[in-house]
């Protein structure tokens, strides 16, 4: 029987030539990982020998090879015509009697061993599929909820025919695979009842940056085809592997997807159908933290077993509540990237209007004319260098996608088809835009930017941009720690690839502004808000248990993402330093903020924390930091306190932090102070008695020393961190910290703007210089050259 059919449990990775990568991998997991807790639904596979014998039946192979021999796959019309003809031949050709008998026998055994009714998925598995140097994923067909022997035989026929889909033919030609050398195996696998549960895809690295310490999970209601195809915008999560290993809370990031539709089992002979998701289900995550962490652990077991990053499909059974792995293959894009080369895309010309926003795929920028193509019949209109705009893509679009300078889709998440192919092709894509195909006009020039964080933006017009490439495997030594200012957690995994000694400044304001957007008082006093405002705030915390949990969880997610990305290097997190006018700009902020004449030197920083009015808000920040350090184990997170005006405030805030569970020295906690007021430098010895070190904020220190408002265009030309008075105060702070044996670094804008100031600070003996990410490599090399010059002299 195993000449034609083999049970999954009798297969392993050595059987790729017999049953293809997908089916061999299922067998490998069933017999190799079941005892480790990885659950894989059972079934059987037809063999490559069976496929080849089928092709010899009635002269099918000769007809196929004759038609493909002279085919120009770049002629899309000819490709489509040839593919359709071959698929028709395959479906019409009967199976050889021996193959038909073997499938029937295996199916009957499956029926005999199963209590009650069941259905199967019939999946394709190419013998060259899922090898590390080739990704045939999604090119052949999958048929879900197949019932009965006749249904299985028909689906296997369709699977065999799908080896000659247009995209599969084109891919083999472009990758140099001989059509005759690639065979197909059909996998018949018991269905998981995820139609009444949830499903999705996970990767054992971050798909955008290649960061290996996370598991990236996407999830949506119903069968997983909607996630793979990109017809839904799924929930997305990142889990931290070291926390999973240690049994600690591991969810770093959550993104609530719209999940507007789901695929479920069909009725009246229909295998599947797509239905709308209820509003309640759209507004909640479709998988719990406990389930996520179980998935993460299974993913890590699979990755360890295979010894490489993996791309895994999973399903949550709505009947038994169990999680199942239904496919696993090697990840083929980021794991092959050269980690020693940093490629940075940067817009040079002034930014224009943002026309559309979505999820950024890749870290690149592309520009061109909009080509709105809503169905396959219009694909020929896409010319090289166009920006392809559509609702969603599937594998049939692949022959034309490589022409595009960038791709924009209305639907899909980071593991949808468009995202996967864009990564493979190395072009930027913005997915899940909602209405991009309606808002972007045919023929208009646009710039698609995926180099500014999680959010991808389509700007009006073709903007000038540059690409900076730097090798990082031979960076020279410098006598100072070069750190980074990182505000956006969405860029953290990417920025960690830049040479660094950690994060010198992570501002909570960025997390509050971009990830929360609501004044903390409005969340604390949610029940007292007017009805219209209450509805708007409620939309913001959808997916979270309550408004306060939303604030704390989002803060913790942002801090934890930064802490995990740069671990074990220190990540200095500055507690919130919004000024009253900035807090007022948050949703509901005007209800709670005073109208100050000069907010720059008003109600901000430590004076806020110590006021009775803000104490409950500050406690939420402390709760988030405690969660990250104490529960998740990211003790590399250092707390920094901003705008400490007096010694009394210094003592008061240290006592308040201890009262709120952040006691200096406990669990290795270090607390730094922002040195940004002239009094801080003049009284540096005294301030340092309360803190573990200084981080100098040169922006505020300069404006307060020179008595000028850096936000005023009238006096902006006078603002210069290199002014002698400012440098004198900088020197006082540095020498005091060195004398006390405590940390001193600088995190202001000055060293990023003025390399000569960075050199001066290094000569003064500063311990670290924290720079904007785009200036790190250039400044590093300059500092190394300057240090060498002094040594040579």
CSV table of C-alpha atoms in Angstrom, one decimal, residues 74-405:
chain,number,residue,atom,x,y,z
A,74,UNK,CA,6.0,36.3,-18.9
A,75,UNK,CA,3.3,36.4,-21.5
A,76,UNK,CA,0.4,36.3,-19.0
A,77,UNK,CA,-2.3,35.6,-21.6
A,78,UNK,CA,-0.4,32.6,-22.9
A,79,UNK,CA,0.4,31.4,-19.4
A,80,UNK,CA,-3.2,31.5,-18.4
A,81,UNK,CA,-4.4,29.7,-21.5
A,82,UNK,CA,-1.8,26.9,-21.1
A,83,UNK,CA,-2.4,26.5,-17.4
A,84,UNK,CA,-6.2,26.1,-17.9
A,85,UNK,CA,-5.8,23.5,-20.6
A,86,UNK,CA,-3.4,21.4,-18.5
A,87,UNK,CA,-5.6,21.5,-15.4
A,88,UNK,CA,-8.5,20.4,-17.5
A,89,UNK,CA,-6.5,17.4,-18.8
A,90,UNK,CA,-5.5,16.4,-15.2
A,91,UNK,CA,-9.0,16.6,-13.8
A,92,UNK,CA,-10.5,14.6,-16.7
A,93,UNK,CA,-7.9,11.8,-16.5
A,94,UNK,CA,-9.0,8.9,-14.3
A,95,UNK,CA,-6.7,7.5,-11.6
A,96,UNK,CA,-4.9,4.2,-12.4
A,97,UNK,CA,-6.9,1.3,-10.7
A,98,UNK,CA,-4.1,0.5,-8.2
A,99,UNK,CA,-4.0,4.1,-6.9
A,100,UNK,CA,-7.8,4.3,-6.7
A,101,UNK,CA,-7.9,1.1,-4.7
A,102,UNK,CA,-5.1,2.3,-2.3
A,103,UNK,CA,-6.9,5.6,-1.6
A,104,UNK,CA,-10.2,3.8,-1.0
A,105,UNK,CA,-8.6,1.3,1.4
A,106,UNK,CA,-6.9,4.1,3.4
A,107,UNK,CA,-10.2,6.1,3.6
A,108,UNK,CA,-12.2,3.1,4.8
A,109,UNK,CA,-9.6,2.5,7.5
A,110,UNK,CA,-9.9,6.1,8.6
A,111,UNK,CA,-13.7,5.8,8.8
A,112,UNK,CA,-13.4,2.6,10.8
A,113,UNK,CA,-11.1,4.2,13.4
A,114,UNK,CA,-13.3,7.3,13.9
A,115,UNK,CA,-16.3,7.6,16.1
A,116,UNK,CA,-19.1,9.7,14.5
A,117,UNK,CA,-19.0,11.8,11.4
A,118,UNK,CA,-15.8,13.7,10.4
A,119,UNK,CA,-14.5,15.6,7.5
A,120,UNK,CA,-11.0,16.1,6.1
A,121,UNK,CA,-8.8,18.8,4.5
A,122,UNK,CA,-7.1,17.7,1.3
A,123,UNK,CA,-3.8,19.6,0.9
A,124,UNK,CA,-1.1,19.7,-1.7
A,125,UNK,CA,2.6,19.0,-0.9
A,126,UNK,CA,5.1,19.4,-3.7
A,127,UNK,CA,8.3,17.4,-3.5
A,128,UNK,CA,10.4,20.5,-3.9
A,129,UNK,CA,8.1,22.5,-1.6
A,130,UNK,CA,9.2,24.1,1.7
A,131,UNK,CA,12.9,23.5,1.2
A,132,UNK,CA,15.0,26.3,2.7
A,133,UNK,CA,15.8,27.8,-0.7
A,134,UNK,CA,12.3,27.6,-2.2
A,135,UNK,CA,8.9,28.6,-1.0
A,136,UNK,CA,6.0,27.0,-2.9
A,137,UNK,CA,3.7,27.8,0.0
A,138,UNK,CA,0.2,28.6,-1.2
A,139,UNK,CA,0.8,27.8,-4.8
A,140,UNK,CA,-1.2,24.6,-4.9
A,141,UNK,CA,-4.7,24.2,-3.7
A,142,UNK,CA,-6.2,23.2,-0.4
A,143,UNK,CA,-9.8,21.8,-0.1
A,144,UNK,CA,-11.5,22.0,3.3
A,145,UNK,CA,-14.4,20.2,4.9
A,146,UNK,CA,-14.3,17.3,2.3
A,147,UNK,CA,-16.6,14.4,3.2
A,148,UNK,CA,-17.0,10.9,1.8
A,149,UNK,CA,-14.8,8.9,-0.5
A,150,UNK,CA,-16.1,10.5,-3.7
A,151,UNK,CA,-15.4,13.9,-2.3
A,152,UNK,CA,-11.8,12.9,-1.3
A,153,UNK,CA,-11.1,11.4,-4.8
A,154,UNK,CA,-12.4,14.5,-6.5
A,155,UNK,CA,-10.3,16.8,-4.2
A,156,UNK,CA,-7.1,14.8,-4.9
A,157,UNK,CA,-7.7,15.2,-8.6
A,158,UNK,CA,-8.0,19.0,-8.1
A,159,UNK,CA,-4.9,19.0,-5.9
A,160,UNK,CA,-2.9,17.2,-8.6
A,161,UNK,CA,-4.2,19.7,-11.2
A,162,UNK,CA,-3.1,22.6,-9.1
A,163,UNK,CA,0.6,21.8,-9.7
A,164,UNK,CA,-0.2,23.5,-13.0
A,165,UNK,CA,-1.7,26.7,-11.6
A,166,UNK,CA,-0.4,29.8,-13.5
A,167,UNK,CA,1.6,31.0,-10.5
A,168,UNK,CA,3.2,27.5,-9.9
A,169,UNK,CA,4.3,27.2,-13.5
A,170,UNK,CA,5.7,30.7,-13.5
A,171,UNK,CA,7.5,30.2,-10.1
A,172,UNK,CA,9.2,27.0,-11.3
A,173,UNK,CA,10.5,28.6,-14.4
A,174,UNK,CA,11.9,31.7,-12.6
A,175,UNK,CA,13.4,29.5,-9.8
A,176,UNK,CA,15.0,27.1,-12.3
A,177,UNK,CA,13.0,24.0,-11.3
A,178,UNK,CA,12.3,21.5,-14.1
A,179,UNK,CA,8.5,20.9,-14.4
A,180,UNK,CA,9.1,17.2,-14.8
A,181,UNK,CA,11.2,17.0,-11.6
A,182,UNK,CA,8.5,18.4,-9.3
A,183,UNK,CA,5.9,15.9,-8.2
A,184,UNK,CA,2.8,16.3,-6.0
A,185,UNK,CA,1.5,14.5,-2.9
A,186,UNK,CA,-2.0,15.0,-1.6
A,187,UNK,CA,-2.4,15.0,2.2
A,188,UNK,CA,-5.7,13.9,3.6
A,189,UNK,CA,-5.9,15.3,7.2
A,190,UNK,CA,-8.6,15.2,9.7
A,191,UNK,CA,-10.3,18.6,10.0
A,192,UNK,CA,-10.1,20.6,13.2
A,193,UNK,CA,-13.4,22.3,14.1
A,194,UNK,CA,-11.9,25.8,13.9
A,195,UNK,CA,-14.9,26.9,11.9
A,196,UNK,CA,-16.5,27.4,15.4
A,197,UNK,CA,-13.1,28.3,17.0
A,198,UNK,CA,-10.2,30.3,15.6
A,199,UNK,CA,-7.1,29.8,13.6
A,200,UNK,CA,-4.1,31.6,12.1
A,201,UNK,CA,-0.4,31.5,11.2
A,202,UNK,CA,2.6,32.0,13.5
A,203,UNK,CA,6.3,32.5,12.8
A,204,UNK,CA,9.2,31.8,15.2
A,205,UNK,CA,10.7,35.1,14.4
A,206,UNK,CA,9.5,38.6,13.7
A,207,UNK,CA,8.6,38.7,10.0
A,208,UNK,CA,9.6,42.3,9.5
A,209,UNK,CA,13.0,42.5,11.2
A,210,UNK,CA,14.1,38.8,11.5
A,211,UNK,CA,14.3,39.2,15.3
A,212,UNK,CA,14.7,35.7,16.7
A,213,UNK,CA,13.6,36.1,20.3
A,214,UNK,CA,9.8,36.4,19.5
A,215,UNK,CA,7.0,34.2,18.2
A,216,UNK,CA,4.7,36.3,15.9
A,217,UNK,CA,1.1,35.0,15.9
A,218,UNK,CA,-1.9,36.1,13.8
A,219,UNK,CA,-5.4,34.9,14.6
A,220,UNK,CA,-8.9,35.2,13.3
A,221,UNK,CA,-12.3,33.6,13.8
A,222,UNK,CA,-13.2,30.5,11.7
A,223,UNK,CA,-11.1,28.5,9.3
A,224,UNK,CA,-7.5,29.7,8.6
A,225,UNK,CA,-7.9,30.2,4.9
A,226,UNK,CA,-9.1,33.8,5.5
A,227,UNK,CA,-5.8,34.6,7.3
A,228,UNK,CA,-3.6,32.9,4.7
A,229,UNK,CA,-5.5,34.5,1.8
A,230,UNK,CA,-5.5,37.9,3.3
A,231,UNK,CA,-9.3,38.4,3.2
A,232,UNK,CA,-9.4,39.4,6.9
A,233,UNK,CA,-7.3,41.8,9.0
A,234,UNK,CA,-6.5,39.4,11.8
A,235,UNK,CA,-5.4,40.0,15.5
A,236,UNK,CA,-1.6,40.1,15.8
A,237,UNK,CA,0.6,39.2,18.8
A,238,UNK,CA,4.3,39.0,19.6
A,239,UNK,CA,5.4,36.6,22.4
A,240,UNK,CA,8.8,36.8,24.1
A,241,UNK,CA,10.6,33.4,23.9
A,242,UNK,CA,12.8,33.8,27.1
A,243,UNK,CA,9.6,34.6,29.1
A,244,UNK,CA,7.9,31.5,27.6
A,245,UNK,CA,10.9,29.4,28.6
A,246,UNK,CA,10.8,30.8,32.1
A,247,UNK,CA,7.0,30.3,32.6
A,248,UNK,CA,6.5,34.1,32.8
A,249,UNK,CA,3.8,36.2,31.1
A,250,UNK,CA,5.1,36.4,27.6
A,251,UNK,CA,2.8,38.6,25.4
A,252,UNK,CA,4.8,41.6,24.3
A,253,UNK,CA,2.4,43.2,21.9
A,254,UNK,CA,-1.3,42.9,20.9
A,255,UNK,CA,-3.0,44.4,17.8
A,256,UNK,CA,-6.8,44.0,17.5
A,257,UNK,CA,-7.8,43.2,13.9
A,258,UNK,CA,-11.1,44.0,12.4
A,259,UNK,CA,-11.9,40.3,11.6
A,260,UNK,CA,-14.9,41.3,9.6
A,261,UNK,CA,-15.6,37.9,8.0
A,262,UNK,CA,-15.0,34.3,8.8
A,263,UNK,CA,-15.0,31.0,6.9
A,264,UNK,CA,-17.1,28.2,8.3
A,265,UNK,CA,-18.3,24.8,7.2
A,266,UNK,CA,-20.9,25.0,4.4
A,267,UNK,CA,-24.3,23.5,4.0
A,268,UNK,CA,-26.2,21.5,1.3
A,269,UNK,CA,-23.2,20.1,-0.4
A,270,UNK,CA,-21.1,23.4,-0.1
A,271,UNK,CA,-17.8,22.6,1.6
A,272,UNK,CA,-17.3,26.1,3.1
A,273,UNK,CA,-18.9,29.5,3.2
A,274,UNK,CA,-18.0,32.9,4.3
A,275,UNK,CA,-20.2,34.9,6.8
A,276,UNK,CA,-20.0,38.2,8.6
A,277,UNK,CA,-18.5,38.3,12.1
A,278,UNK,CA,-20.7,39.8,14.9
A,279,UNK,CA,-19.7,43.2,16.2
A,280,UNK,CA,-19.0,41.8,19.6
A,281,UNK,CA,-16.6,39.2,18.2
A,282,UNK,CA,-14.9,41.8,16.0
A,283,UNK,CA,-14.2,43.9,19.1
A,284,UNK,CA,-12.5,41.2,21.1
A,285,UNK,CA,-9.4,39.1,20.6
A,286,UNK,CA,-10.2,35.7,19.3
A,287,UNK,CA,-7.6,33.9,21.5
A,288,UNK,CA,-6.7,34.3,25.2
A,289,UNK,CA,-3.2,34.9,26.6
A,290,UNK,CA,-3.2,31.4,28.1
A,291,UNK,CA,-3.9,29.9,24.6
A,292,UNK,CA,-1.3,32.3,23.0
A,293,UNK,CA,1.4,31.1,25.4
A,294,UNK,CA,0.5,27.5,24.7
A,295,UNK,CA,0.8,28.2,21.0
A,296,UNK,CA,4.1,30.0,21.6
A,297,UNK,CA,5.6,27.0,23.5
A,298,UNK,CA,4.5,24.6,20.7
A,299,UNK,CA,6.1,26.9,18.1
A,300,UNK,CA,9.4,26.9,20.1
A,301,UNK,CA,9.3,23.1,20.4
A,302,UNK,CA,8.8,22.8,16.6
A,303,UNK,CA,11.6,25.3,15.9
A,304,UNK,CA,14.0,23.5,18.2
A,305,UNK,CA,13.2,20.2,16.6
A,306,UNK,CA,13.9,21.5,13.1
A,307,UNK,CA,16.8,23.7,14.1
A,308,UNK,CA,15.6,26.7,12.1
A,309,UNK,CA,12.9,29.5,12.1
A,310,UNK,CA,9.5,28.1,11.1
A,311,UNK,CA,6.2,29.2,9.5
A,312,UNK,CA,3.4,27.3,11.2
A,313,UNK,CA,-0.4,27.1,10.7
A,314,UNK,CA,-2.5,26.4,13.8
A,315,UNK,CA,-6.2,25.9,14.6
A,316,UNK,CA,-8.3,26.1,17.8
A,317,UNK,CA,-11.0,23.4,17.9
A,318,UNK,CA,-14.3,25.0,19.0
A,319,UNK,CA,-15.6,21.5,20.2
A,320,UNK,CA,-12.8,20.2,22.4
A,321,UNK,CA,-11.0,23.5,23.1
A,322,UNK,CA,-7.6,22.1,22.0
A,323,UNK,CA,-5.0,23.8,19.9
A,324,UNK,CA,-3.7,21.9,16.9
A,325,UNK,CA,-0.8,22.4,14.5
A,326,UNK,CA,-2.0,21.7,11.0
A,327,UNK,CA,1.1,22.7,9.0
A,328,UNK,CA,4.8,23.7,9.6
A,329,UNK,CA,7.4,24.7,7.1
A,330,UNK,CA,10.8,26.5,7.2
A,331,UNK,CA,10.5,30.3,7.1
A,332,UNK,CA,12.2,31.3,3.8
A,333,UNK,CA,12.7,35.1,3.8
A,334,UNK,CA,14.0,36.7,7.0
A,335,UNK,CA,16.0,33.7,8.1
A,336,UNK,CA,18.1,34.0,4.9
A,337,UNK,CA,18.7,37.8,5.3
A,338,UNK,CA,22.2,39.0,5.9
A,339,UNK,CA,22.1,40.2,9.5
A,340,UNK,CA,25.4,42.0,9.1
A,341,UNK,CA,24.1,44.6,6.7
A,342,UNK,CA,21.8,47.4,7.8
A,343,UNK,CA,19.7,48.8,5.0
A,344,UNK,CA,17.9,52.0,6.0
A,345,UNK,CA,15.4,53.8,3.7
A,346,UNK,CA,14.8,57.4,4.5
A,347,UNK,CA,12.5,60.1,2.8
A,348,UNK,CA,14.6,63.1,1.9
A,349,UNK,CA,12.1,65.6,0.5
A,350,UNK,CA,9.4,67.2,2.7
A,351,UNK,CA,6.5,64.9,3.5
A,352,UNK,CA,3.2,65.5,1.8
A,353,UNK,CA,-0.4,64.5,2.7
A,354,UNK,CA,-0.9,60.9,3.9
A,355,UNK,CA,-3.6,59.5,1.6
A,356,UNK,CA,-4.0,56.0,3.1
A,357,UNK,CA,-2.6,54.1,6.1
A,358,UNK,CA,-2.3,50.4,6.8
A,359,UNK,CA,0.1,47.7,8.1
A,360,UNK,CA,3.7,48.2,6.9
A,361,UNK,CA,5.4,45.2,5.3
A,362,UNK,CA,9.1,45.4,4.9
A,363,UNK,CA,11.2,48.4,5.9
A,364,UNK,CA,11.4,49.9,2.4
A,365,UNK,CA,10.0,52.8,0.3
A,366,UNK,CA,8.6,52.6,-3.2
A,367,UNK,CA,7.2,55.2,-5.5
A,368,UNK,CA,5.3,55.1,-8.8
A,369,UNK,CA,1.9,55.6,-10.5
A,370,UNK,CA,-1.2,54.1,-8.9
A,371,UNK,CA,-2.6,51.1,-10.8
A,372,UNK,CA,-6.0,50.0,-9.3
A,373,UNK,CA,-6.6,46.4,-10.4
A,374,UNK,CA,-9.6,44.7,-8.8
A,375,UNK,CA,-9.6,41.4,-10.7
A,376,UNK,CA,-7.2,39.1,-12.6
A,377,UNK,CA,-8.5,40.0,-16.0
A,378,UNK,CA,-6.9,43.5,-15.6
A,379,UNK,CA,-3.5,42.3,-14.6
A,380,UNK,CA,-1.9,43.1,-17.9
A,381,UNK,CA,-2.4,46.8,-17.1
A,382,UNK,CA,0.3,46.7,-14.4
A,383,UNK,CA,3.5,48.1,-15.9
A,384,UNK,CA,7.0,47.8,-14.3
A,385,UNK,CA,7.4,50.4,-11.5
A,386,UNK,CA,3.6,50.9,-10.9
A,387,UNK,CA,2.1,50.8,-7.4
A,388,UNK,CA,-0.3,47.9,-7.5
A,389,UNK,CA,-3.5,48.7,-5.6
A,390,UNK,CA,-6.2,46.0,-5.0
A,391,UNK,CA,-8.6,44.6,-2.5
A,392,UNK,CA,-6.4,41.5,-1.8
A,393,UNK,CA,-4.1,39.1,-3.7
A,394,UNK,CA,-3.9,35.4,-3.9
A,395,UNK,CA,-1.3,33.1,-5.6
A,396,UNK,CA,-2.8,33.8,-9.1
A,397,UNK,CA,-1.5,37.3,-8.8
A,398,UNK,CA,2.1,36.4,-8.4
A,399,UNK,CA,3.2,36.6,-12.0
A,400,UNK,CA,2.4,40.3,-12.1
A,401,UNK,CA,3.3,41.3,-8.5
A,402,UNK,CA,7.0,41.3,-9.3
A,403,UNK,CA,6.5,44.2,-11.7
A,404,UNK,CA,5.3,46.5,-9.0
A,405,UNK,CA,7.3,49.1,-7.1
